[in-house]
CSV table of C-alpha atoms in Angstrom, one decimal:
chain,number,residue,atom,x,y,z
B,1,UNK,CA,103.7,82.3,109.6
B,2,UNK,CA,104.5,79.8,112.3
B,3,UNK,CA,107.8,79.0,111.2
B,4,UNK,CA,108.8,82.6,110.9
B,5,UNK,CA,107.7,82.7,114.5
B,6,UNK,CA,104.4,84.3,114.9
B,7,UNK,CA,101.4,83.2,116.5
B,8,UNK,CA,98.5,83.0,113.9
B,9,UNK,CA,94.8,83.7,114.8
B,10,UNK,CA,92.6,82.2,112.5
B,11,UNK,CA,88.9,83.9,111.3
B,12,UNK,CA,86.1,81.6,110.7
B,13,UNK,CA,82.8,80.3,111.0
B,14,UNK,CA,83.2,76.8,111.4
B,15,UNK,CA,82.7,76.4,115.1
B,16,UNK,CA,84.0,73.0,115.7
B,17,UNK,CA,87.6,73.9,114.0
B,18,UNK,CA,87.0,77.2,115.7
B,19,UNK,CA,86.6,75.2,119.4
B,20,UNK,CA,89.6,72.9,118.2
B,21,UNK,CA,92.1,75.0,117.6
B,22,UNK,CA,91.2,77.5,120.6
B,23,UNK,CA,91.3,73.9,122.7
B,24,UNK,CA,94.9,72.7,121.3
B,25,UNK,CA,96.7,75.7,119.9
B,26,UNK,CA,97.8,73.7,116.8
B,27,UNK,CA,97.0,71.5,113.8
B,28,UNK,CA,98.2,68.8,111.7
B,29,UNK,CA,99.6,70.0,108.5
B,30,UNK,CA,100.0,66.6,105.9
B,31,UNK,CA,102.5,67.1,103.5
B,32,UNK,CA,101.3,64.4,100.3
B,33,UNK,CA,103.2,62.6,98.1
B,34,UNK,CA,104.6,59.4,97.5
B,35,UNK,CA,106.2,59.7,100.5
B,36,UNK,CA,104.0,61.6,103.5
B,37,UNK,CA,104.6,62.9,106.4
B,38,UNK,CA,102.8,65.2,109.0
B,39,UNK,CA,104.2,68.2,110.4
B,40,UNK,CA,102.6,70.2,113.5
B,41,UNK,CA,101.7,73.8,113.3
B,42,UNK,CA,101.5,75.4,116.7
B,43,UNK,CA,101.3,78.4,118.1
B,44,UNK,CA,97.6,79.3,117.3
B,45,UNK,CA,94.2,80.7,117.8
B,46,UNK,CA,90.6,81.5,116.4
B,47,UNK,CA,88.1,84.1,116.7
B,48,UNK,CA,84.1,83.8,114.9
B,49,UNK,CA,84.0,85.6,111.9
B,50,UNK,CA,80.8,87.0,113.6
B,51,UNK,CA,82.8,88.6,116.6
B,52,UNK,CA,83.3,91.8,114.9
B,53,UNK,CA,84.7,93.6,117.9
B,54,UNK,CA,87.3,90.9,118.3
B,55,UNK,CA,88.5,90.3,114.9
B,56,UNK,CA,88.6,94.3,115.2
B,57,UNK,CA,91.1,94.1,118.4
B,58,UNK,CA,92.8,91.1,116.5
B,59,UNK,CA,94.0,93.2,113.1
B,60,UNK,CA,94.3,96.2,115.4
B,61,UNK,CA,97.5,94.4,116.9
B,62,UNK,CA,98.6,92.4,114.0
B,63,UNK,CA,101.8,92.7,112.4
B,64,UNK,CA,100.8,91.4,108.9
B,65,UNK,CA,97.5,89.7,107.9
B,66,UNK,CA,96.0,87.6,104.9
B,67,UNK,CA,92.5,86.6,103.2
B,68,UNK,CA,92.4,83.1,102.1
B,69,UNK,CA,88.5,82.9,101.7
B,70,UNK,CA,87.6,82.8,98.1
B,71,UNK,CA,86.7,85.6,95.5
B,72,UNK,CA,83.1,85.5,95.9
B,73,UNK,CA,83.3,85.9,100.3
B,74,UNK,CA,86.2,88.8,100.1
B,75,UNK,CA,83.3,91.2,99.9
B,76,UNK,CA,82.2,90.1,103.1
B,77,UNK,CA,85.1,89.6,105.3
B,78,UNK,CA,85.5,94.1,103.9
B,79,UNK,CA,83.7,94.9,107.2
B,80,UNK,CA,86.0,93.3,109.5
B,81,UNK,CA,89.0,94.3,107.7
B,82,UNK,CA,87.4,98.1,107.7
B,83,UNK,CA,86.7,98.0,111.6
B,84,UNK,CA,90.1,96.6,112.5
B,85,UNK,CA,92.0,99.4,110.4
B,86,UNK,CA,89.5,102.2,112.2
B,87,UNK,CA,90.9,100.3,115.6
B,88,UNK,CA,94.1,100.4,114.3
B,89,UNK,CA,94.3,104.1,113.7
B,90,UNK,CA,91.9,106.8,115.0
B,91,UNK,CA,93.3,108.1,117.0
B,92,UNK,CA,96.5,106.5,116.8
B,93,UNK,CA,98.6,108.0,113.7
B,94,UNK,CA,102.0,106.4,114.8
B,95,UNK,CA,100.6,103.2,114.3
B,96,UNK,CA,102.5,101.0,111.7
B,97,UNK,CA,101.4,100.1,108.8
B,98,UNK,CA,99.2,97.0,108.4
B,99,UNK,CA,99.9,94.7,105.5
B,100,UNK,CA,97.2,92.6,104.1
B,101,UNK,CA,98.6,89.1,102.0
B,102,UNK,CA,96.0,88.7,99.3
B,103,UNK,CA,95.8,85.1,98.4
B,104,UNK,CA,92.9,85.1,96.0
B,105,UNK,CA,92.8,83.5,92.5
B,106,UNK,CA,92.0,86.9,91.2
B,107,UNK,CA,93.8,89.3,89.1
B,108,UNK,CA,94.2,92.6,90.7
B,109,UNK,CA,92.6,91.3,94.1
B,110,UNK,CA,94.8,93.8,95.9
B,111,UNK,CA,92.9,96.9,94.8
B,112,UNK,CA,89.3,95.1,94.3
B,113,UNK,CA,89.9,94.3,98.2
B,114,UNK,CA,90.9,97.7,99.2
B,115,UNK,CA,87.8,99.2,97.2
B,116,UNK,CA,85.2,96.9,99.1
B,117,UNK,CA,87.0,98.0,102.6
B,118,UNK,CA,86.9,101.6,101.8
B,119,UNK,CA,82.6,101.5,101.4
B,120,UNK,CA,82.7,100.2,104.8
B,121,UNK,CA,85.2,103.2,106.3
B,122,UNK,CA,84.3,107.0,107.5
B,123,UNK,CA,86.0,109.2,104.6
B,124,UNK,CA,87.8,110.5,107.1
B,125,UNK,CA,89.9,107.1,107.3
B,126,UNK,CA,90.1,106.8,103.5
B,127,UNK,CA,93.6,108.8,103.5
B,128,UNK,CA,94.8,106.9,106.2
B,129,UNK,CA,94.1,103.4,103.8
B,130,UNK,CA,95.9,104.7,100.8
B,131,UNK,CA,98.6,105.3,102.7
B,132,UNK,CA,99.1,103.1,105.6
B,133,UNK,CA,97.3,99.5,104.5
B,134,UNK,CA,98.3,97.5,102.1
B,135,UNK,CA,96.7,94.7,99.8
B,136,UNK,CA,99.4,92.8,98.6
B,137,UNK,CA,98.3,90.1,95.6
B,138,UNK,CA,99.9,86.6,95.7
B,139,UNK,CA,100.2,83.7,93.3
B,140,UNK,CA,98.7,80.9,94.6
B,141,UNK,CA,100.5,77.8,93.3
B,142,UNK,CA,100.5,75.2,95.7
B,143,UNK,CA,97.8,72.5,95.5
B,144,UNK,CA,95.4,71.3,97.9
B,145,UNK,CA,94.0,67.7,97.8
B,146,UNK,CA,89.5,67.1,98.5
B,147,UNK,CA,90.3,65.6,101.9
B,148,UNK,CA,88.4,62.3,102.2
B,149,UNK,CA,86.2,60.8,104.4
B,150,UNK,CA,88.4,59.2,106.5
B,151,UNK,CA,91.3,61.8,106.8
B,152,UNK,CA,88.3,63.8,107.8
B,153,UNK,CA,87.3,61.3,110.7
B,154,UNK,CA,91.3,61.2,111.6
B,155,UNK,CA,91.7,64.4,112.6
B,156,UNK,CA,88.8,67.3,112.4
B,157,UNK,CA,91.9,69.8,112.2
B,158,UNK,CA,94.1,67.5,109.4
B,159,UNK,CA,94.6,70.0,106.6
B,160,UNK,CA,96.5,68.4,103.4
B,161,UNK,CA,99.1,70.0,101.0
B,162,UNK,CA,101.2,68.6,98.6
B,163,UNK,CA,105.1,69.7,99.1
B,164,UNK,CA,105.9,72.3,97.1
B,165,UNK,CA,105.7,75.8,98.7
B,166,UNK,CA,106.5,79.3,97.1
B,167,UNK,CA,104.5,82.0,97.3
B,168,UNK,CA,105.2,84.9,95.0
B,169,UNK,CA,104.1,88.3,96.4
B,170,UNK,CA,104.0,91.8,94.8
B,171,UNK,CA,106.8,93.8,96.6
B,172,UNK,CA,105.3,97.1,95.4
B,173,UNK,CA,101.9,96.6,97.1
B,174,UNK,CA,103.6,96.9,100.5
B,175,UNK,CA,103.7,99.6,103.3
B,176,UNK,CA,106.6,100.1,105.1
B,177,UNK,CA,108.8,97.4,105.4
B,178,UNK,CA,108.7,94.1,103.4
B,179,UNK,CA,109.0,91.6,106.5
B,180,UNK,CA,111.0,88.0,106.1
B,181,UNK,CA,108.9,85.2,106.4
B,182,UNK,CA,109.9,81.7,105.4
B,183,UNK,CA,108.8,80.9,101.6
B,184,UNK,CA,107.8,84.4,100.7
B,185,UNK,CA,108.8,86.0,97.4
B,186,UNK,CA,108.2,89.1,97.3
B,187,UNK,CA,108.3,90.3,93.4
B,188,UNK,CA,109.0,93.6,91.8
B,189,UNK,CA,108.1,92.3,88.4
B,190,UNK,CA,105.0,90.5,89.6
B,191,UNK,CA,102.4,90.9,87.3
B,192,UNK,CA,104.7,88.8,84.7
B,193,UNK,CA,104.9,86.5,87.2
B,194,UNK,CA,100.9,86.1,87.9
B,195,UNK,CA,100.3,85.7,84.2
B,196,UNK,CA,103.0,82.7,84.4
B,197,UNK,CA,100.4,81.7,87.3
B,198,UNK,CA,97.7,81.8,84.9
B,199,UNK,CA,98.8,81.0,81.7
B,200,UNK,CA,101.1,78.1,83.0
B,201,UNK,CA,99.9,76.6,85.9
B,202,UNK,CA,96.4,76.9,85.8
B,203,UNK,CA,96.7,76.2,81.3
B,204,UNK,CA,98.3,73.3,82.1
B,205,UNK,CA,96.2,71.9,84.6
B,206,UNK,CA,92.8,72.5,82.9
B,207,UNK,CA,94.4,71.4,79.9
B,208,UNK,CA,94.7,68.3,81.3
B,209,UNK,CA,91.5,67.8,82.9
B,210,UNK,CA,89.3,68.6,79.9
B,211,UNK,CA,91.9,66.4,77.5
B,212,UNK,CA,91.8,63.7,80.7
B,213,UNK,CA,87.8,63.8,80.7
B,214,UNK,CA,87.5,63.1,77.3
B,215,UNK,CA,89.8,60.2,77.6
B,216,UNK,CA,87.4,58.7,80.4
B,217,UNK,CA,90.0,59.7,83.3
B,218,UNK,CA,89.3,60.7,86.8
B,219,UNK,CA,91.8,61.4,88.1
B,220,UNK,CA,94.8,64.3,86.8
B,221,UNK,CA,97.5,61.9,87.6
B,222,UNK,CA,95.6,59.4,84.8
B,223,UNK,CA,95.3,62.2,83.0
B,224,UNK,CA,99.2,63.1,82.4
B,225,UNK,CA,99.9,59.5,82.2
B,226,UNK,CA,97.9,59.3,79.0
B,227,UNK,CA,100.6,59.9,76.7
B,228,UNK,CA,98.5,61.5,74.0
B,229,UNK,CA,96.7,63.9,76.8
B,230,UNK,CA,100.6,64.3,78.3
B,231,UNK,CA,101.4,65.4,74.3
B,232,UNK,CA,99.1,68.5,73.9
B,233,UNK,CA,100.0,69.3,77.7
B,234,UNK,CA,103.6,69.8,76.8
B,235,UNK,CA,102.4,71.3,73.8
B,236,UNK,CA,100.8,74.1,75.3
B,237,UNK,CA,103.3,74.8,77.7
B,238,UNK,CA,105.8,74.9,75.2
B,239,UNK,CA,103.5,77.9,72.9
B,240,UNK,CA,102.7,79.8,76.4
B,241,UNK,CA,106.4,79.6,77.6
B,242,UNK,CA,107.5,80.6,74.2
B,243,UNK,CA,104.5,83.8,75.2
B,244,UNK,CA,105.8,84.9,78.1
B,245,UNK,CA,109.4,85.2,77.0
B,246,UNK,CA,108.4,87.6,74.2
B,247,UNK,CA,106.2,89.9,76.0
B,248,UNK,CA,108.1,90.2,79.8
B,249,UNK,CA,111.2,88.4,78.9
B,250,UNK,CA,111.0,86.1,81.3
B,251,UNK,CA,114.1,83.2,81.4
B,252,UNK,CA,112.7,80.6,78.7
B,253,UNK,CA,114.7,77.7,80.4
B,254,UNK,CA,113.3,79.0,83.8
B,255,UNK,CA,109.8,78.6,82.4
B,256,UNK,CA,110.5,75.2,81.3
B,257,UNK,CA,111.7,74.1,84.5
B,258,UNK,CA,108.5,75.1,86.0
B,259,UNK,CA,106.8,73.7,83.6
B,260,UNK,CA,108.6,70.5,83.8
B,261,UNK,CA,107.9,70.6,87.9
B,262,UNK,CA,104.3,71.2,87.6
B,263,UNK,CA,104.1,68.0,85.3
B,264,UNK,CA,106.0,66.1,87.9
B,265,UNK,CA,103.3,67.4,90.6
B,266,UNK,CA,100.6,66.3,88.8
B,267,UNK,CA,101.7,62.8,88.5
B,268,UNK,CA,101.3,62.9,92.3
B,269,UNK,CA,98.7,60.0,93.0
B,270,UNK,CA,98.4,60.9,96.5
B,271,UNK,CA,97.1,64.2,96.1
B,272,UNK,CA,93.8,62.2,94.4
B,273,UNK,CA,93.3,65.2,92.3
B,274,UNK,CA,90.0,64.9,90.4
B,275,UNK,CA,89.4,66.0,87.2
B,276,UNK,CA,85.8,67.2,87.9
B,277,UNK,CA,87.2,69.7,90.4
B,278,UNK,CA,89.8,71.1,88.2
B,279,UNK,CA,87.4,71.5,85.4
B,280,UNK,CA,85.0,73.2,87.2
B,281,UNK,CA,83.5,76.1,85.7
B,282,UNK,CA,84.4,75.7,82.3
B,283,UNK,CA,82.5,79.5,81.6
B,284,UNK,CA,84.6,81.2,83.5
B,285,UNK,CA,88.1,78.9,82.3
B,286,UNK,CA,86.8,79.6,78.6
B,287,UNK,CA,86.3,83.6,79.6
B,288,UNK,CA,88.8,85.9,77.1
B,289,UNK,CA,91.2,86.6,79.3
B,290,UNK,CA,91.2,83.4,81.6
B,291,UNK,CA,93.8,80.6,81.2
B,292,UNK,CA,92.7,79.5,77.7
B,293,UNK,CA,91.4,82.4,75.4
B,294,UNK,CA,93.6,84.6,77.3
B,295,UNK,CA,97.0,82.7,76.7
B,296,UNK,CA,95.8,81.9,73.4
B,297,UNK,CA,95.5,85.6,72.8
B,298,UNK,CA,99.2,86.2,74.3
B,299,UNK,CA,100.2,83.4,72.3
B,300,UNK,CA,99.1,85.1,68.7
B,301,UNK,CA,99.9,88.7,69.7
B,302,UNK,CA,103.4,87.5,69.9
B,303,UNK,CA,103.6,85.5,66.5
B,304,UNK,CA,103.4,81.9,68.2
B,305,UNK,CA,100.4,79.3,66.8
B,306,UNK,CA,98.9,78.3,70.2
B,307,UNK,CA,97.5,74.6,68.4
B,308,UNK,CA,97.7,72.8,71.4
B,309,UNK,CA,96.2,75.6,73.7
B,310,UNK,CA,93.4,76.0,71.0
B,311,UNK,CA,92.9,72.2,71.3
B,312,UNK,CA,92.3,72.5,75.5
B,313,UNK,CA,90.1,75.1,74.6
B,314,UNK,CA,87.7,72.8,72.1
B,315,UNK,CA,87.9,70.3,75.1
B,316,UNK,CA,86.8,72.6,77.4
B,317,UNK,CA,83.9,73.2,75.1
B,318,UNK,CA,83.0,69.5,75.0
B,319,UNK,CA,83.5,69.5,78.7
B,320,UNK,CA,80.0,67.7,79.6
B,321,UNK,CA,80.1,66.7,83.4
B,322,UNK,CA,76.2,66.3,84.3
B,323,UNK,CA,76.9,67.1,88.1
B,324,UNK,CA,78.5,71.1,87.1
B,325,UNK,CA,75.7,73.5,86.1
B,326,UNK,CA,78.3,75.7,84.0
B,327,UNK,CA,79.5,73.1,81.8
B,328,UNK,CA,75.7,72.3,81.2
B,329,UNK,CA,75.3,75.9,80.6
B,330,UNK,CA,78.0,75.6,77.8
B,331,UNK,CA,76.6,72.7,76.6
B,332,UNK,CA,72.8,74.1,75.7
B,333,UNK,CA,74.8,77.1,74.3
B,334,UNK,CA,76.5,74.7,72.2
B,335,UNK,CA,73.9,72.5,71.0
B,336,UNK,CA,71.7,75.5,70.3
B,337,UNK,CA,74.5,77.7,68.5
B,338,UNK,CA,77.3,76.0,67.9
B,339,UNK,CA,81.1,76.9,68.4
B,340,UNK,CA,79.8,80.5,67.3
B,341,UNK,CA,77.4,80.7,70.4
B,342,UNK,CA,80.1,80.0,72.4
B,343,UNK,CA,82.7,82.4,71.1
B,344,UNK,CA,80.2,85.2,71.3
B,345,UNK,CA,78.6,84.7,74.7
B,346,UNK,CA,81.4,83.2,76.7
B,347,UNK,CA,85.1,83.6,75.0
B,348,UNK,CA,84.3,86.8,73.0
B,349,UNK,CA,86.3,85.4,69.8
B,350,UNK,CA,85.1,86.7,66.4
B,351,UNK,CA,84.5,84.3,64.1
B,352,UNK,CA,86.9,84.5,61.1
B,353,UNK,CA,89.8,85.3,63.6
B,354,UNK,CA,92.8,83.1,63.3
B,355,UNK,CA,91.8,81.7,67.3
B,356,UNK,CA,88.5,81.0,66.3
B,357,UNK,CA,89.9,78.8,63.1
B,358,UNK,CA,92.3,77.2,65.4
B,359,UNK,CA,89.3,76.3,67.7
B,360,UNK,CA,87.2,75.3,64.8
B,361,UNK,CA,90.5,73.3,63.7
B,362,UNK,CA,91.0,71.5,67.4
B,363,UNK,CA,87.2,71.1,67.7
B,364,UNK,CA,86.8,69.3,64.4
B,365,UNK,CA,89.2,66.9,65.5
B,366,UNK,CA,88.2,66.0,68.4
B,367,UNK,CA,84.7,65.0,66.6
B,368,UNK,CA,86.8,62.4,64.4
């Protein structure tokens, strides 16, 4: 937003980043990579979550807003959004549309954002945010480094980010105009472009953190350096790639580009991307339509033998970590039932399917 010109007022509970930005009007904003460097971000202010009527007056006289607050809080920020659209417009039906940039890892987060909203709005308003507020979903793709301790004790405000930065928006969620700002795309054919989120970016990258864990790596960058991890990386890019062409047409040798770009990310040391966050949660990355049964699935309903995606997916299965209560959770499942626990209480594959043999195939491997 700031370097389309706006000044940005931040919502948040965190008092002290709260007091620092109200006390300097700006940030540091780290761009990582093997070579850094630290841009400032100006033009800036906070309000407490907690000061409803503020955050109220603040969305009231917004010209766009966004969530960035993670899928499980969105349900709780719905108040503050619903009393700064009943600011915004009782009383006031000239008022312009209010755009809302979604930028949750959460497919169709746009109208699960609106629905939470509405419980907290008279009826009489519900019209009024059909028609006049929109929730537009985005595609996050740009990755965000753990900061360490001591970027932490350099700067309170530091925030780092590694280079690359596109967002893909979904041009048909907006209400009125689509306004310019810098690195904005907004997208009419959007959902093929979320899936390529999800079954590219985020396949890739837990790909290589359950492949890299097995291996005994850390970190992602060790990880994709592995040439027999880096192997079954580009492997499953190349059957999801080969996915999305035949069911949105999508440019193949785009896809590959990106593809090739988000290997080339990944290989940033400086980002000190651990494989232990990445892999987080394997229940929810092993769910059936999540970024391994779920371009798996895309992959067979188009003709294409996803091996290599089928071989994440064992890994994730082995996925072990003793510190993340969800790959424990998998693990019990697995010791107790097998691959056929598994299938049947977290990826809802039926055994005898062609993905289940291509898991059994992966998994049996990865035992020898």
């Amino acid at each position: 937003y700031f370097e389309s010109g706006y000044h940005t007022t931040y919502v948040d509970v965190m008092e002290d980043l709260l007091a620092g930005i109200n006390a300097r009007h700006e940030y540091p904003l780290r761009i990582v990579d093997e070579e850094s460097y630290t841009l400032t971000i100006g033009n800036a202010s906070a309000i407490h979550a907690a000061d409803l009527e503020a955050v109220a007056r603040a969305l009231a006289e917004a010209d766009i807003a966004s969530t960035a607050v993670g899928v499980n809080v969105l349900g709780k920020v719905a108040p503050a959004i619903a009393a700064g659209v009943a600011k915004r417009f009782t009383g006031n039906p000239d008022a312009s549309p209010l755009n809302f940039i979604v930028c949750e890892n959460l497919i169709g987060a746009g109208p699960f954002l609106r629905e939470q909203v509405r419980k907290h709005l008279s009826s009489g308003l519900h019209e009024t945010l059909d028609a006049q507020v929109g929730f537009v979903e985005a595609s996050i793709g740009r990755m965000v480094p753990v900061m360490t301790d001591a970027q932490k004790a350099e700067d309170p405000l530091l925030v780092c980010v590694e280079e690359y930065c596109e967002l893909p928006v979904d041009a048909n969620g907006f209400k009125g105009p689509i306004p310019t700002i810098k690195n904005m795309k907004p997208l009419d054919n959007f959902d093929a472009y979320v899936e390529r989120k999800l079954f590219v970016h985020n396949l890739s990258h837990a790909a290589a953190a359950y492949l890299g864990y097995l291996r005994g790596h850390e970190y992602i960058w060790q990880a994709v350096e592995d040439e027999s991890v880096l192997y079954e990386v580009r492997g499953a890019l190349s059957e999801t790639c080969a996915g999305l062409v035949a069911k949105h047409g999508l440019a193949r040798a785009a896809l590959d580009a990106h593809g090739a770009d988000l290997l080339r990310r990944y290989h940033n040391k400086a980002l000190g991307d651990q494989i232990a966050r990445i892999a987080k949660d394997p229940v929810r990355k092993l769910g059936p339509n999540d970024r391994l049964i779920g371009s798996a699935r895309m992959c067979l309903e188009h003709g294409i033998e996803p091996v290599h995606t089928a071989f994440a997916a064992a890994a994730a299965i082995r996925y072990d970590y003793a510190n993340d209560p969800a790959a424990q959770q998998v693990q019990r499942l697995y010791r107790d039932r097998g691959l056929a626990g598994v299938f049947e209480e977290i990826c809802q594959v039926s055994l005898g399917t062609r993905l289940a043999e291509l898991i059994e195939e992966a998994a049996a491997r990865i035992e020898r």
